[in-house]
Each structure stands twice: as C-alpha cells, then as structure tokens.
Short mmCIF file of C-alpha atoms and ligand atoms in Angstrom, two decimals:
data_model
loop_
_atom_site.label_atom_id
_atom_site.label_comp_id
_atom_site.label_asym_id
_atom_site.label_seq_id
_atom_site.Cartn_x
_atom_site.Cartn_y
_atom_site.Cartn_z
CA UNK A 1036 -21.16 26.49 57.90
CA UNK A 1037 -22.07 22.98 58.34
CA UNK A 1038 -25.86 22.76 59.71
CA UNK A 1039 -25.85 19.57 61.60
CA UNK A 1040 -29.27 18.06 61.82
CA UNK A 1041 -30.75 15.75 64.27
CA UNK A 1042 -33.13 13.69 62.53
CA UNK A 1043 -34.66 12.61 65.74
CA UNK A 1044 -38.22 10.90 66.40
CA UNK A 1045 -39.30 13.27 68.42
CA UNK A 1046 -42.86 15.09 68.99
CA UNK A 1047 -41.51 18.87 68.75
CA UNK A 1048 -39.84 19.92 65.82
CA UNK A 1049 -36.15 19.19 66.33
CA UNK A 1050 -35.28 22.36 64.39
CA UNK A 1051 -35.84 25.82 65.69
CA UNK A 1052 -35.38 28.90 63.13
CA UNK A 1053 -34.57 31.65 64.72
CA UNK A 1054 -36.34 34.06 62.46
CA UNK A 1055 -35.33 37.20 62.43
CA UNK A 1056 -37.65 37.66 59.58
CA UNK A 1057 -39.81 38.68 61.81
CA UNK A 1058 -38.55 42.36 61.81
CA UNK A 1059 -39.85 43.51 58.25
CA UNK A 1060 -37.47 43.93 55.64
CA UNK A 1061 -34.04 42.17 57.38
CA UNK A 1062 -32.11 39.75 54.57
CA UNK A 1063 -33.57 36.16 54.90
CA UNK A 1064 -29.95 34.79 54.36
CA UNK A 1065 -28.42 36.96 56.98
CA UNK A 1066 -31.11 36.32 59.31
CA UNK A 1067 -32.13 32.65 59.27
CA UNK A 1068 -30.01 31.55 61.88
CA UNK A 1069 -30.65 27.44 62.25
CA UNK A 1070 -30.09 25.86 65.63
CA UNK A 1071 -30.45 22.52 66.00
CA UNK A 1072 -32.28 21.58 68.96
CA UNK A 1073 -30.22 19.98 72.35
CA UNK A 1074 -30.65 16.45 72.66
CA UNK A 1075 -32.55 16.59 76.03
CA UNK A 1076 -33.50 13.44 77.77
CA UNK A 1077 -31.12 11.14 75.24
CA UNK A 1078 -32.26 7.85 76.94
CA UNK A 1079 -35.92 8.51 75.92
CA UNK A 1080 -35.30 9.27 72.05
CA UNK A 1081 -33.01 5.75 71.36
CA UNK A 1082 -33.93 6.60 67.25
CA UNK A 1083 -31.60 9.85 67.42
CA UNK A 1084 -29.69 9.52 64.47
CA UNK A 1085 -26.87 12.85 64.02
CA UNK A 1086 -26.11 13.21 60.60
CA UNK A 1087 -23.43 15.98 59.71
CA UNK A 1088 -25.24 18.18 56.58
CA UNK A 1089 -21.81 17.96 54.01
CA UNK A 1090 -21.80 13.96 54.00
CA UNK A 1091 -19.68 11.19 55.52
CA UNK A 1092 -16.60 11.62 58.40
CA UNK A 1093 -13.28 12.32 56.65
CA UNK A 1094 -11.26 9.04 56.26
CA UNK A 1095 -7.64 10.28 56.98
CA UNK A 1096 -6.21 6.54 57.09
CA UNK A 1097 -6.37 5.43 60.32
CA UNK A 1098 -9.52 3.81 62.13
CA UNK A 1099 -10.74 4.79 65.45
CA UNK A 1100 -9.64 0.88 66.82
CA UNK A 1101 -5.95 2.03 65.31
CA UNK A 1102 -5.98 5.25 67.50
CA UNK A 1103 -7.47 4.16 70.43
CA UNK A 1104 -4.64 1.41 70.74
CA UNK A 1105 -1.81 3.51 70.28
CA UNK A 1106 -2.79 5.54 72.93
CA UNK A 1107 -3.42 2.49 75.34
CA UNK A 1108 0.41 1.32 74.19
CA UNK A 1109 1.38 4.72 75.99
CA UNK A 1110 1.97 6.11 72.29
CA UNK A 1111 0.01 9.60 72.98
CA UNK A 1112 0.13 12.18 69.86
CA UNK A 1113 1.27 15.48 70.61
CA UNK A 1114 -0.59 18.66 71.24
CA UNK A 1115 0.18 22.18 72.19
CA UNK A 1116 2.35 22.72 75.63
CA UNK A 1117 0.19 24.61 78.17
CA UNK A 1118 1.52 28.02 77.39
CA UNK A 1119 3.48 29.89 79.50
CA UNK A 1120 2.34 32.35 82.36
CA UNK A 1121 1.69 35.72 80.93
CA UNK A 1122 4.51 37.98 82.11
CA UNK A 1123 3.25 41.00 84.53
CA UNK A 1124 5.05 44.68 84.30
CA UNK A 1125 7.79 45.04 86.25
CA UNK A 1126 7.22 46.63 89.51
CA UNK A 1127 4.18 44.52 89.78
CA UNK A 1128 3.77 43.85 93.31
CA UNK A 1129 4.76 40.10 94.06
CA UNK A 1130 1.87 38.87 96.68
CA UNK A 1131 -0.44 35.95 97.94
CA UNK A 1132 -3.38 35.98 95.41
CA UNK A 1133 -6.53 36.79 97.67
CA UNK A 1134 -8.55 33.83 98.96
CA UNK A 1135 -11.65 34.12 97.10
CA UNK A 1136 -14.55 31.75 96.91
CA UNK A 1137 -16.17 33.86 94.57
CA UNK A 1138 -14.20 36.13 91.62
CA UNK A 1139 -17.46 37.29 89.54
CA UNK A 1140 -15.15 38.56 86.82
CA UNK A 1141 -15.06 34.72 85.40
CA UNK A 1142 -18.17 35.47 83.86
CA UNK A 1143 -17.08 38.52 82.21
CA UNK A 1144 -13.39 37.41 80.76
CA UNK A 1145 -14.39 37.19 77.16
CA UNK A 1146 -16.99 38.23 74.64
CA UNK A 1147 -18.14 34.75 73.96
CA UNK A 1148 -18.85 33.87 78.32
CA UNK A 1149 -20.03 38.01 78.59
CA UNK A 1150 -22.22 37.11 75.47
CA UNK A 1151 -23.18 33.79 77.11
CA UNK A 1152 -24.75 35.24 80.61
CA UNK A 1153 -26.06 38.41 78.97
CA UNK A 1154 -29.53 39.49 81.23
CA UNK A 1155 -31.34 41.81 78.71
CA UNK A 1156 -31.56 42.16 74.73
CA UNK A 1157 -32.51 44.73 72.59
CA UNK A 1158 -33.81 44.65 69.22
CA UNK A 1159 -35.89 46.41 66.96
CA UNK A 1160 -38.84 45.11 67.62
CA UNK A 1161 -39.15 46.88 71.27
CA UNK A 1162 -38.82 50.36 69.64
CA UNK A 1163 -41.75 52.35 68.32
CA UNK A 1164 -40.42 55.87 66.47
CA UNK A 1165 -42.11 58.92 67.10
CA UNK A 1166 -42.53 60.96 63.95
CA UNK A 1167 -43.24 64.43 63.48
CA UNK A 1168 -45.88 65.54 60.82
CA UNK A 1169 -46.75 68.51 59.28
CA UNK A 1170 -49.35 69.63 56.35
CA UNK A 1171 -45.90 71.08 53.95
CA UNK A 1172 -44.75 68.99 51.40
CA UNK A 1173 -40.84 69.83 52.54
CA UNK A 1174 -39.04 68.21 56.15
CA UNK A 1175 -38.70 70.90 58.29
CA UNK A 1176 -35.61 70.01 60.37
CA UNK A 1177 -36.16 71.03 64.37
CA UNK A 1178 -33.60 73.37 65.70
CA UNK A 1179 -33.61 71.27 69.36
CA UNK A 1180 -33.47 67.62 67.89
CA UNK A 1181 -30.51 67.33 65.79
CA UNK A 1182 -31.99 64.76 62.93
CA UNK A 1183 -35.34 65.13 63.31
CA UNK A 1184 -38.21 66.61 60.88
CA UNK A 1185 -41.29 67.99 60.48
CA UNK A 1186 -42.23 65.44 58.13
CA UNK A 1187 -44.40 65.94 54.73
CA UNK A 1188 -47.12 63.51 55.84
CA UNK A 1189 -47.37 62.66 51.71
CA UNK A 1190 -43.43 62.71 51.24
CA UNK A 1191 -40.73 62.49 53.60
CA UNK A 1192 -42.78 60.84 56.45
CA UNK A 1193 -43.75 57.91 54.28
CA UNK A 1194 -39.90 57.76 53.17
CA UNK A 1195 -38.72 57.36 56.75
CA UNK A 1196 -41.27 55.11 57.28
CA UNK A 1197 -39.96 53.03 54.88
CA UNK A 1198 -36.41 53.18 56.31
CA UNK A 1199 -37.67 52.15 59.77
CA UNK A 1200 -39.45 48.98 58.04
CA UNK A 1201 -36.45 47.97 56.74
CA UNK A 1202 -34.21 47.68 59.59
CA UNK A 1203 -37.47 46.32 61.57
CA UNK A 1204 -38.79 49.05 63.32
CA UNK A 1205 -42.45 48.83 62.57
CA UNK A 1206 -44.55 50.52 64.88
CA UNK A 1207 -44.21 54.67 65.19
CA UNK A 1208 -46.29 57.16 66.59
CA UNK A 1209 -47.22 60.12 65.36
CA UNK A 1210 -47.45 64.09 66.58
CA UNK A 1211 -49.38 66.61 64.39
CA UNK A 1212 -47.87 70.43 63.76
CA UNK A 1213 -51.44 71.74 63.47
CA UNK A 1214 -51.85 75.04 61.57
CA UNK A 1215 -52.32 77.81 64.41
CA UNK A 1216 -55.21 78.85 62.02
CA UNK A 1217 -57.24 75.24 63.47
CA UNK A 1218 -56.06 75.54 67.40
CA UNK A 1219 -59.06 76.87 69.61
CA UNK A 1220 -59.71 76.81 73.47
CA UNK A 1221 -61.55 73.52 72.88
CA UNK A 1222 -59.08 71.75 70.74
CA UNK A 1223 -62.14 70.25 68.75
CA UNK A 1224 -59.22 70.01 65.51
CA UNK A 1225 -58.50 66.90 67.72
CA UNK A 1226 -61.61 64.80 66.22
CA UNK A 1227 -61.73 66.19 62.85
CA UNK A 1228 -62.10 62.94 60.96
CA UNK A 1229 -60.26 64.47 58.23
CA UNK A 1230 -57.69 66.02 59.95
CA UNK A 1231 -53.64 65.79 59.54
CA UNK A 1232 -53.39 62.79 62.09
CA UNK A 1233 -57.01 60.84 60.53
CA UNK A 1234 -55.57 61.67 57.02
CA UNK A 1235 -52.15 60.45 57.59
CA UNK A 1236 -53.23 57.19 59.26
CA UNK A 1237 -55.51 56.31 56.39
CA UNK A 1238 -52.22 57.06 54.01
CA UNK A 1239 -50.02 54.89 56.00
CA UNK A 1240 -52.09 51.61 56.38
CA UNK A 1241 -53.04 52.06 52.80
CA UNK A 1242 -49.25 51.77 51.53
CA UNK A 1243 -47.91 49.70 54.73
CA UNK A 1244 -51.51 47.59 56.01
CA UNK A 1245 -48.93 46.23 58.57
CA UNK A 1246 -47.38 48.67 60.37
CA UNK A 1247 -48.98 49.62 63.87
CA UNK A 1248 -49.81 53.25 64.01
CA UNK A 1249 -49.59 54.56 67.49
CA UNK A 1250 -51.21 58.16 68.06
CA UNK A 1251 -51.03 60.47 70.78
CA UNK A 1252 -54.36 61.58 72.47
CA UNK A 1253 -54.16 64.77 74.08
CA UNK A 1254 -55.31 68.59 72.87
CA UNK A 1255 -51.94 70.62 73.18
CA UNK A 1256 -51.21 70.30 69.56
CA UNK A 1257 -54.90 71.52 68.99
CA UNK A 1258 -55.36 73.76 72.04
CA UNK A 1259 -54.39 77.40 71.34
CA UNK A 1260 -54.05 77.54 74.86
CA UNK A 1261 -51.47 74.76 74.33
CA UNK A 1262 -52.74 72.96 77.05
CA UNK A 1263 -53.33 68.98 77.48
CA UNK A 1264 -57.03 70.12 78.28
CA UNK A 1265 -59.54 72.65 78.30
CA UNK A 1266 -58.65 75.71 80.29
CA UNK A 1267 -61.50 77.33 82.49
CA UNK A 1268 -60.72 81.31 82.65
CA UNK A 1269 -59.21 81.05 85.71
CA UNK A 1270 -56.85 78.88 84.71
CA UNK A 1271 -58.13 75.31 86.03
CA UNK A 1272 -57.76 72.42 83.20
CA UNK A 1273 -61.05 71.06 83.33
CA UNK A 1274 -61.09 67.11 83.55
CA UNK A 1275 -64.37 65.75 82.58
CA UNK A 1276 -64.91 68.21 79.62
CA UNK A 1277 -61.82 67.08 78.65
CA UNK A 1278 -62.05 63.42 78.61
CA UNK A 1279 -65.16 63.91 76.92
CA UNK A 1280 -63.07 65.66 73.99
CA UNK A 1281 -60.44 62.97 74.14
CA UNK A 1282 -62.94 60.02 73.70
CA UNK A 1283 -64.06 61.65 70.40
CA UNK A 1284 -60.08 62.02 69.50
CA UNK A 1285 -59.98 58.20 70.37
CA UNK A 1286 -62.21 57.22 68.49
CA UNK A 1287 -61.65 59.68 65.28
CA UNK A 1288 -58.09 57.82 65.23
CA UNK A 1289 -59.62 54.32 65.55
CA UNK A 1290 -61.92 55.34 62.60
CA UNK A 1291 -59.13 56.32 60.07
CA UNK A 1292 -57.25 52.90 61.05
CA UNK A 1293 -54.79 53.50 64.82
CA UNK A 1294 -53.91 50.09 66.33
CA UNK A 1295 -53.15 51.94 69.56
CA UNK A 1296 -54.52 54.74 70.94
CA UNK A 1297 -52.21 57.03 74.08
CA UNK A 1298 -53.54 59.20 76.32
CA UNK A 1299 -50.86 61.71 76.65
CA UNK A 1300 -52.73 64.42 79.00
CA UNK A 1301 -53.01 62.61 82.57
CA UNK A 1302 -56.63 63.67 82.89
CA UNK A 1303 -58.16 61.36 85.31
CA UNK A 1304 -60.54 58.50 84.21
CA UNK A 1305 -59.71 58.88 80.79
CA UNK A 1306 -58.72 55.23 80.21
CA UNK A 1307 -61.81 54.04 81.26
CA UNK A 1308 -63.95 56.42 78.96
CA UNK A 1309 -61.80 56.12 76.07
CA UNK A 1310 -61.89 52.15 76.25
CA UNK A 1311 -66.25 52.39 76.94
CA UNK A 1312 -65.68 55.02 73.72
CA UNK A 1313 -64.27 52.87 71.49
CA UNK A 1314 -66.15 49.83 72.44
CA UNK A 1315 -69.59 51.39 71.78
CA UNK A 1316 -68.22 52.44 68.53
CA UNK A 1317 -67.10 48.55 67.59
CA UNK A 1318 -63.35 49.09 68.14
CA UNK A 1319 -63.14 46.92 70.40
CA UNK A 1320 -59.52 45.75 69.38
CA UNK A 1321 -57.79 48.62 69.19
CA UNK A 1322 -55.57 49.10 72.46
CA UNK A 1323 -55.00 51.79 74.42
CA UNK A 1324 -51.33 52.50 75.56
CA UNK A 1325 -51.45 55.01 78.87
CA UNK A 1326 -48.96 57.37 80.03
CA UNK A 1327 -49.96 56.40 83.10
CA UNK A 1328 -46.62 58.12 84.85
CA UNK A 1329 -45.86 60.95 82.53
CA UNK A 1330 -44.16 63.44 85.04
CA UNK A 1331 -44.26 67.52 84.56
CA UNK A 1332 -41.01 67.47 82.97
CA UNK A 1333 -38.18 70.24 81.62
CA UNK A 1334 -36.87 67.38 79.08
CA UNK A 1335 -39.98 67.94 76.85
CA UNK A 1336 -38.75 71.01 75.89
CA UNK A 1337 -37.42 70.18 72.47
CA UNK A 1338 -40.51 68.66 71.64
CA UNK A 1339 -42.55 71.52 72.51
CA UNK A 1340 -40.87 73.57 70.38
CA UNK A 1341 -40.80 70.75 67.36
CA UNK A 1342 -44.82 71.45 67.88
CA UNK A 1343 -45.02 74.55 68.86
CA UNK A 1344 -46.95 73.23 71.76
CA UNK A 1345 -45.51 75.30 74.64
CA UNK A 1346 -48.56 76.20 76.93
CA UNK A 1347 -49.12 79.93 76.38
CA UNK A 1348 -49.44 80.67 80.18
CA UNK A 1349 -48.53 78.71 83.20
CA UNK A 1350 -47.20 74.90 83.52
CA UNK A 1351 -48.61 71.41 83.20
CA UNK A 1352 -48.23 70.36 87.05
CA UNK A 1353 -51.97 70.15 88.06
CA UNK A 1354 -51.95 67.34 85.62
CA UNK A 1355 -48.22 65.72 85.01
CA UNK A 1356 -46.82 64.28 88.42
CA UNK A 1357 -44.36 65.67 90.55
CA UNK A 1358 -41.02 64.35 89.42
CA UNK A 1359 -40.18 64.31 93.16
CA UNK A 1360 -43.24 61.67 93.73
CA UNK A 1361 -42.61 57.39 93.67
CA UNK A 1362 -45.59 56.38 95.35
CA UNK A 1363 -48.04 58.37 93.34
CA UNK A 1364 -47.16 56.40 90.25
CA UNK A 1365 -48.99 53.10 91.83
CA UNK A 1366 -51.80 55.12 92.34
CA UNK A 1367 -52.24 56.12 88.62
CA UNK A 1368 -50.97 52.64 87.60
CA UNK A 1369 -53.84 50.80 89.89
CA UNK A 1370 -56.59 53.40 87.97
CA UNK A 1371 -55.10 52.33 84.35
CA UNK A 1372 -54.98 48.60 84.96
CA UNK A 1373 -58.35 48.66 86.45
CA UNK A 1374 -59.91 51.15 83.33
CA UNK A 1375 -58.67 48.81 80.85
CA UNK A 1376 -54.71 49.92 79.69
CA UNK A 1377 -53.43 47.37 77.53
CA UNK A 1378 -49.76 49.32 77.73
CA UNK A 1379 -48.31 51.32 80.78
CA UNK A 1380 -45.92 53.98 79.96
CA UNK A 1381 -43.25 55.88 82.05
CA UNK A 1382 -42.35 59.59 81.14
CA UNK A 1383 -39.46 60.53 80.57
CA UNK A 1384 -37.05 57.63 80.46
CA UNK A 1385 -33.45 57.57 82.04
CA UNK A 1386 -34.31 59.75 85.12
CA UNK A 1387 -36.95 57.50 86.06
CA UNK A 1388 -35.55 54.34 85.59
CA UNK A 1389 -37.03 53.75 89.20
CA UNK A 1390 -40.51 54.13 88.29
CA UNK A 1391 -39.91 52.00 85.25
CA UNK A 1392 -38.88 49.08 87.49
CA UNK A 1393 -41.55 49.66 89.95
CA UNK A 1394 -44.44 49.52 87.44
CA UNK A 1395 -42.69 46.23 86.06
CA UNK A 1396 -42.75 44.42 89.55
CA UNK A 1397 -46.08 45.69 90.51
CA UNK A 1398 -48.07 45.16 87.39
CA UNK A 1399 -48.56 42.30 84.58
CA UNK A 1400 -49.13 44.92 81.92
CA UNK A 1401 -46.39 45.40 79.00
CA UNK A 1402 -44.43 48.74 79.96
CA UNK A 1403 -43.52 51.24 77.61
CA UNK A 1404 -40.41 53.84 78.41
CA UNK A 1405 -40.57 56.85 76.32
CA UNK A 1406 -37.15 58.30 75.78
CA UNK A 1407 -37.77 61.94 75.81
CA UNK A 1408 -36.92 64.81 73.16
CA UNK A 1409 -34.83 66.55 75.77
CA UNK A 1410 -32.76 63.01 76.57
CA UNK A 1411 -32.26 62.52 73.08
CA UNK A 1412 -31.19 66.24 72.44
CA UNK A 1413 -28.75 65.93 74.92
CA UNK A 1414 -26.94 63.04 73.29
CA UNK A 1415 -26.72 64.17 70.12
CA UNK A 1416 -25.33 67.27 71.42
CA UNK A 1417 -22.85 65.81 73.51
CA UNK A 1418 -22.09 63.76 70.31
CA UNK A 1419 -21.34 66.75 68.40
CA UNK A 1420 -19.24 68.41 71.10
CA UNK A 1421 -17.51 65.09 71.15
CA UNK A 1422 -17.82 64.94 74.47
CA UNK A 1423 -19.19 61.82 74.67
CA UNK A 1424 -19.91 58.82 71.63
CA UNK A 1425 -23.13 59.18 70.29
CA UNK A 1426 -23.82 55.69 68.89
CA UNK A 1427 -22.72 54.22 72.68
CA UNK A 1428 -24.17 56.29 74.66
CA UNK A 1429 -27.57 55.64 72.39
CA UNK A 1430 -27.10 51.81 72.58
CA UNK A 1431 -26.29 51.82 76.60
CA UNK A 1432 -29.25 54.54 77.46
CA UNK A 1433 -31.75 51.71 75.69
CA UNK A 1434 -30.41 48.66 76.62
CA UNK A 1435 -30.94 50.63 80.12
CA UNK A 1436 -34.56 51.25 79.47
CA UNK A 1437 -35.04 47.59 78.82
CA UNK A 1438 -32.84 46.56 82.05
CA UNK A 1439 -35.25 48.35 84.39
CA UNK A 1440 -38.12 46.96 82.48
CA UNK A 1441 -39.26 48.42 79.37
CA UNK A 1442 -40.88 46.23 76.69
CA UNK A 1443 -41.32 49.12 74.02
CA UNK A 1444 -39.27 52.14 74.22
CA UNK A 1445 -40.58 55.15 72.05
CA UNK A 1446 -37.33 56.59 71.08
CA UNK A 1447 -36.32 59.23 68.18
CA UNK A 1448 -33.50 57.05 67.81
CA UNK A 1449 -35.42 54.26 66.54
CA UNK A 1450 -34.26 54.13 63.20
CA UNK A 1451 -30.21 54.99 64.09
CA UNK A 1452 -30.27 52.11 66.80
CA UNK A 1453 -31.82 49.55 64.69
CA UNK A 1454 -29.58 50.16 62.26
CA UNK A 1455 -26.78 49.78 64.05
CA UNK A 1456 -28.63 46.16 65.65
CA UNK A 1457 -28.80 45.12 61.92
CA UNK A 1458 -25.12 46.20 61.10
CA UNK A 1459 -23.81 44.22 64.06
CA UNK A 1460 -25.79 41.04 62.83
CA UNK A 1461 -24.02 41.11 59.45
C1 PBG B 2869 -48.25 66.10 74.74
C2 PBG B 2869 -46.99 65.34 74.66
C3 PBG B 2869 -45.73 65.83 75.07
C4 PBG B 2869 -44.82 64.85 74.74
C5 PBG B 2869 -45.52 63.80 74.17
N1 PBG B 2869 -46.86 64.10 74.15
C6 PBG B 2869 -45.33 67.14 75.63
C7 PBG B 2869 -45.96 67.64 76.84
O1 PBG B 2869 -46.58 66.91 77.60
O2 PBG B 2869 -45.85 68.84 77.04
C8 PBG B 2869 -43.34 64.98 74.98
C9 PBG B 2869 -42.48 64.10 74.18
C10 PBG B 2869 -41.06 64.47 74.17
O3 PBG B 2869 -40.59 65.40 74.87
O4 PBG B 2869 -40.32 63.80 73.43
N2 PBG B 2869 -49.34 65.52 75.29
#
C-alpha cells in the first residue's frame, strides 16, 4: 500500500500511528496502521507539500494541458454506462415509493458506510479475564463453565496468562479455591500474606511486571460459612467486623504486588476503610475497583460451584441488592464515589444493562460490567446445543456491555473474544 505523506510545516505531528502495539504481544506489521493526518485549515499551512511514498506520477503520454483540451473540444473519454435498474421478483408489487424525508437505512447499506458511523468499539484492552486458581499442579476443568479451569497457580494459570498477553488482554483477576482445611468463621485465610492469592501475585508480576493483577476482596472463598462476611450465630453478617477483615485482605494483596483491589461483598463503608487502609500502609496508588451494584443474583451459580463457595445456609440478600431495585444503585454509587472508588462495577452484566447506563450518566468514574459465570454458561451451552452461534452471540453480548457503558468488562471470554478481535484485524 502506498503511504502517502504530507510533509507539512505544521506544529503537530502530521503522522498519527495508530498503534495497536499497545495491546501486548499483537504483530507490529499487522498492527501499525499509518494514517496520514487531514489537511485541516489548508489556507493556513501554504508549505503543504503531498508527496506520494513510491516516487513520481506515472507518465502515460499525454499531459494534463492535452486532456483538459480534448474535453473542452467536446471530445469526452468514455466511462462505464450507469448500470441498469436492478430487476425486482415478479409479483413485486408495482407502487409510489413512500415520501420520505428521512430513510435511516442509507447509513446502513454497506459495510464500509455501517463501518463508517459505527457508535461503540471493542477491543482487548476493555476486557480483564477472571481466572480461577487452585494450590494442584493439574487444571481442573469446571463442570458449569464449559472452558474454564481451576488453574495450577505455578502451571497452567501462568500459561493462559500468557495466551491472554498475546492477543492483548492484559489485566485478569483472580479467585482462590482455598483448601476447606484453611476456611474458618472468620475467613482470616483472607490476609495470610503467604497465601494462594499473595503467592500467586508475587509469581505473576515477577514473570509479567506489566500485567495488572486485579483481586477480589471478599471472605466467601475463606469463610467456611461461605459467606461474603462474618456470620453472627443468628445468622446476621456482621458489617464492621467485616470491613475490618477486608482492609487487612486489601492490604495483604497490595503487599504481594495487586494494582487493583475489588470489594466483592457489598458491606457498607468498605471503600472508604479499605482506601484509609492502604494509604496508612503507603499504597497509596493502588486503586480500588467497587462492585458498587453487585445484585443477589441466581447467575453466580456456576461460579459458586467453580469455588465451592455456595453459602452453607441461607442467601446473600441482606448484602447483594434486590435485582428488582434501580434507584438503590445511586445510593451505593454516591457512597463509593464519595469513599474514594477509582472503578464502579455493575453485577451481573446483560440483565442490567439499565443500571450500567445509569451509573455511566450519573457518575465520572470508569465503569466496569462483569459478565457473569451463569451468562457465560449459558452461551456456551446454547453453543453446544447449536441453538444459537457461540462466537456471535459472545461478540454482540460485549459490544452490548460497552453500548450501555462499560469501559472494562470482566468476562471469561476474554481470551476467545480477543482472539477473534485479532483474527479479524489480519
Ligand atoms: C464473591 C464473588 C462472587 C462472584 C464474584 N465474586 C459470587 C458471589 O457473590 O456469590 C461471582 C462471579 C460470577 O458468577 O462469575 N464475592
């Protein structure tokens, strides 16, 4: 491809690389896409000089003087006929075309105009991949979740971590399997410095320094009640005992190296302690991502039982919100912002697309989306019933996430999507 340059006199760089480089691990020469720059405001750059990349205009014979006076003599070269009117079925009813000021499907008549007023984009970069880790040296698979593991946080998680790098995906999040053998009513496995999560975080930024490690902050994987919290015996999570547990959680996963630490467990004020936490500790640049609208929710079934996590007794609804309930997400949005949440997040995904867009019009913050186990479980398994097409259904389920708002969607279909992104590049 010709790369046509302007060699202009002009302050801002009159080249703009669009560098794709930027996800890790994408082919430079695939990637390095070179736009040259529109000559805006001609008048005020007089020393714009094109210059075509592959040398001088072809000389065919004739000079531009020769051609332009054959054409003012009325001798006009040829060119394609307009073609004919495409011919309808027969039977097609014969009628007086509708009089229509506006026919929006102009802007949709071919890929190159639908490409051209496109409203949202997807790439790699917006996903972070949840990854599943356990203290075995083998990937468990996980019955629910069709191509998911129970990674070996020595082995196969550091494999799929480089897979995700090198379509671009580099940010995941990780949830511990913790040995029931560790789980008590206190969760304190949670802030063992040298626990799974601690010890796997130290791992990863030792081999990969630049990938952002998410972690989850919460004590159901810990709890052997399998709650978010502490449970009092008569069943009440206890807030403030808990937040106090999660701030030491916090900061345990800032120690060993997190870039982002995410309340999962909807205690209340637990933004605001974990933030004064980590501060006082001198991680004062590691952010906190909240699930500040993580609703009580039948979709995080799969994901329970990738853990083992199912509460033992009872349900999470005196903490997760009432999937019924709009309003109530400002409420825990307006506590976040004000505690110190660097990152909002919605939970689940798709069925709250509405809550997505709200938190997006009512707040500056980034927004996360997390697509759910249960969502993705029920993809893949309409995929296999061939019910539906998998790879579609994925793509159009996150471009929707990103159409109501999303910046970052945590999705277990990080590394199949951005695949298929970098496929369609080549
Ligand atoms: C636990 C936690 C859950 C998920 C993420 N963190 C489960 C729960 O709240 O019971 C669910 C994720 C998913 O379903 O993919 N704090």
């Amino acid at each position: 491809m010709a790369t046509t340059l302007f060699n202009a006199s002009c302050s801002f760089p009159s080249i703009k690389v669009i560098d794709c480089k930027s996800y890790v691990g994408l082919r430079s020469n695939v990637n390095q896409v070179r736009v040259a720059s529109l000559p805006v405001a001609t008048s005020q750059r007089r020393s714009l000089v094109v210059r075509a990349s592959n040398g001088h205009a072809k000389k065919l014979g004739r000079s531009d003087a020769e051609c332009e006076a054959d054409v003012a003599a009325g001798n006009v070269p040829e060119a394609p006929p307009v073609p004919p009117k495409p011919v309808a079925p027969a039977g097609t009813p014969v009628i007086q075309p509708l009089n229509l000021n506006r026919r929006p499907r102009r802007n949709r008549a071919s890929p190159t105009v639908r490409a051209a007023f496109q409203e949202t984009d997807i790439s790699p970069a917006n996903f972070v991949y949840p990854l599943f880790i356990h203290e075995g040296e083998e990937d468990t698979p996980i019955g629910a979740m069709p191509g998911c593991y129970r990674l070996g946080w020595r082995h196969g998680l550091l494999q799929e971590v480089a897979k995700a790098r090198a379509v671009g995906v580099n940010s995941i999040v990780l949830f511990p399997k913790v040995p029931e053998a560790l789980k008590n009513p206190t969760g304190d496995e949670a802030y063992n410095d040298n626990g799974l999560v601690p010890r796997t975080i130290r791992l990863l930024k030792d081999k990969y320094p630049d990938l952002i490690i998410y972690t989850d902050v919460a004590l159901d994987p810990y709890s052997s009640d399998g709650h978010d919290g502490i449970v009092r015996e008569d069943g009440v999570i206890m807030n403030d005992e808990t937040v106090h547990q999660l701030c030491k959680q916090a900061v345990s996963q800032a120690r060993a190296g997190a870039d982002v630490v995410s309340p999962s467990d909807m205690m209340d004020g637990r933004v605001g302690a974990i933030r004064a936490a980590l501060d006082a500790e001198g991680f004062q640049n590691v952010s906190i991502m909240s699930y500040t609208a993580k609703y009580a929710s039948s979709f995080y079934g799969p994901f329970r039982e990738a853990l083992d996590s199912n509460p033992r007794f009872g349900d999470k609804k005196t903490y997760q919100m009432n999937p019924a309930n709009y309003r109530e997400a400002l409420i825990e949005a307006r506590e976040d912002e004000a505690e110190g949440a660097d990152i909002l997040l919605v939970k689940p995904g798709l069925p709250y697309l509405d809550i997505i867009r709200l938190l997006r019009d009512k707040s500056p913050l980034p927004i996360a989306a997390y697509q759910v186990s249960g969502e993705y479980s029920m993809i893949k398994a309409g995929g296999v019933l061939k019910m539906i097409d998998e790879e579609k259904v994925m793509m159009e389920s996150l471009m929707c996430l990103r159409r109501a708002g999303a910046d970052i969607i945590l999705t277990y279909f990080a590394l199949q999507a951005a695949t298929y992104l970098c496929n369609q590049r080549r």
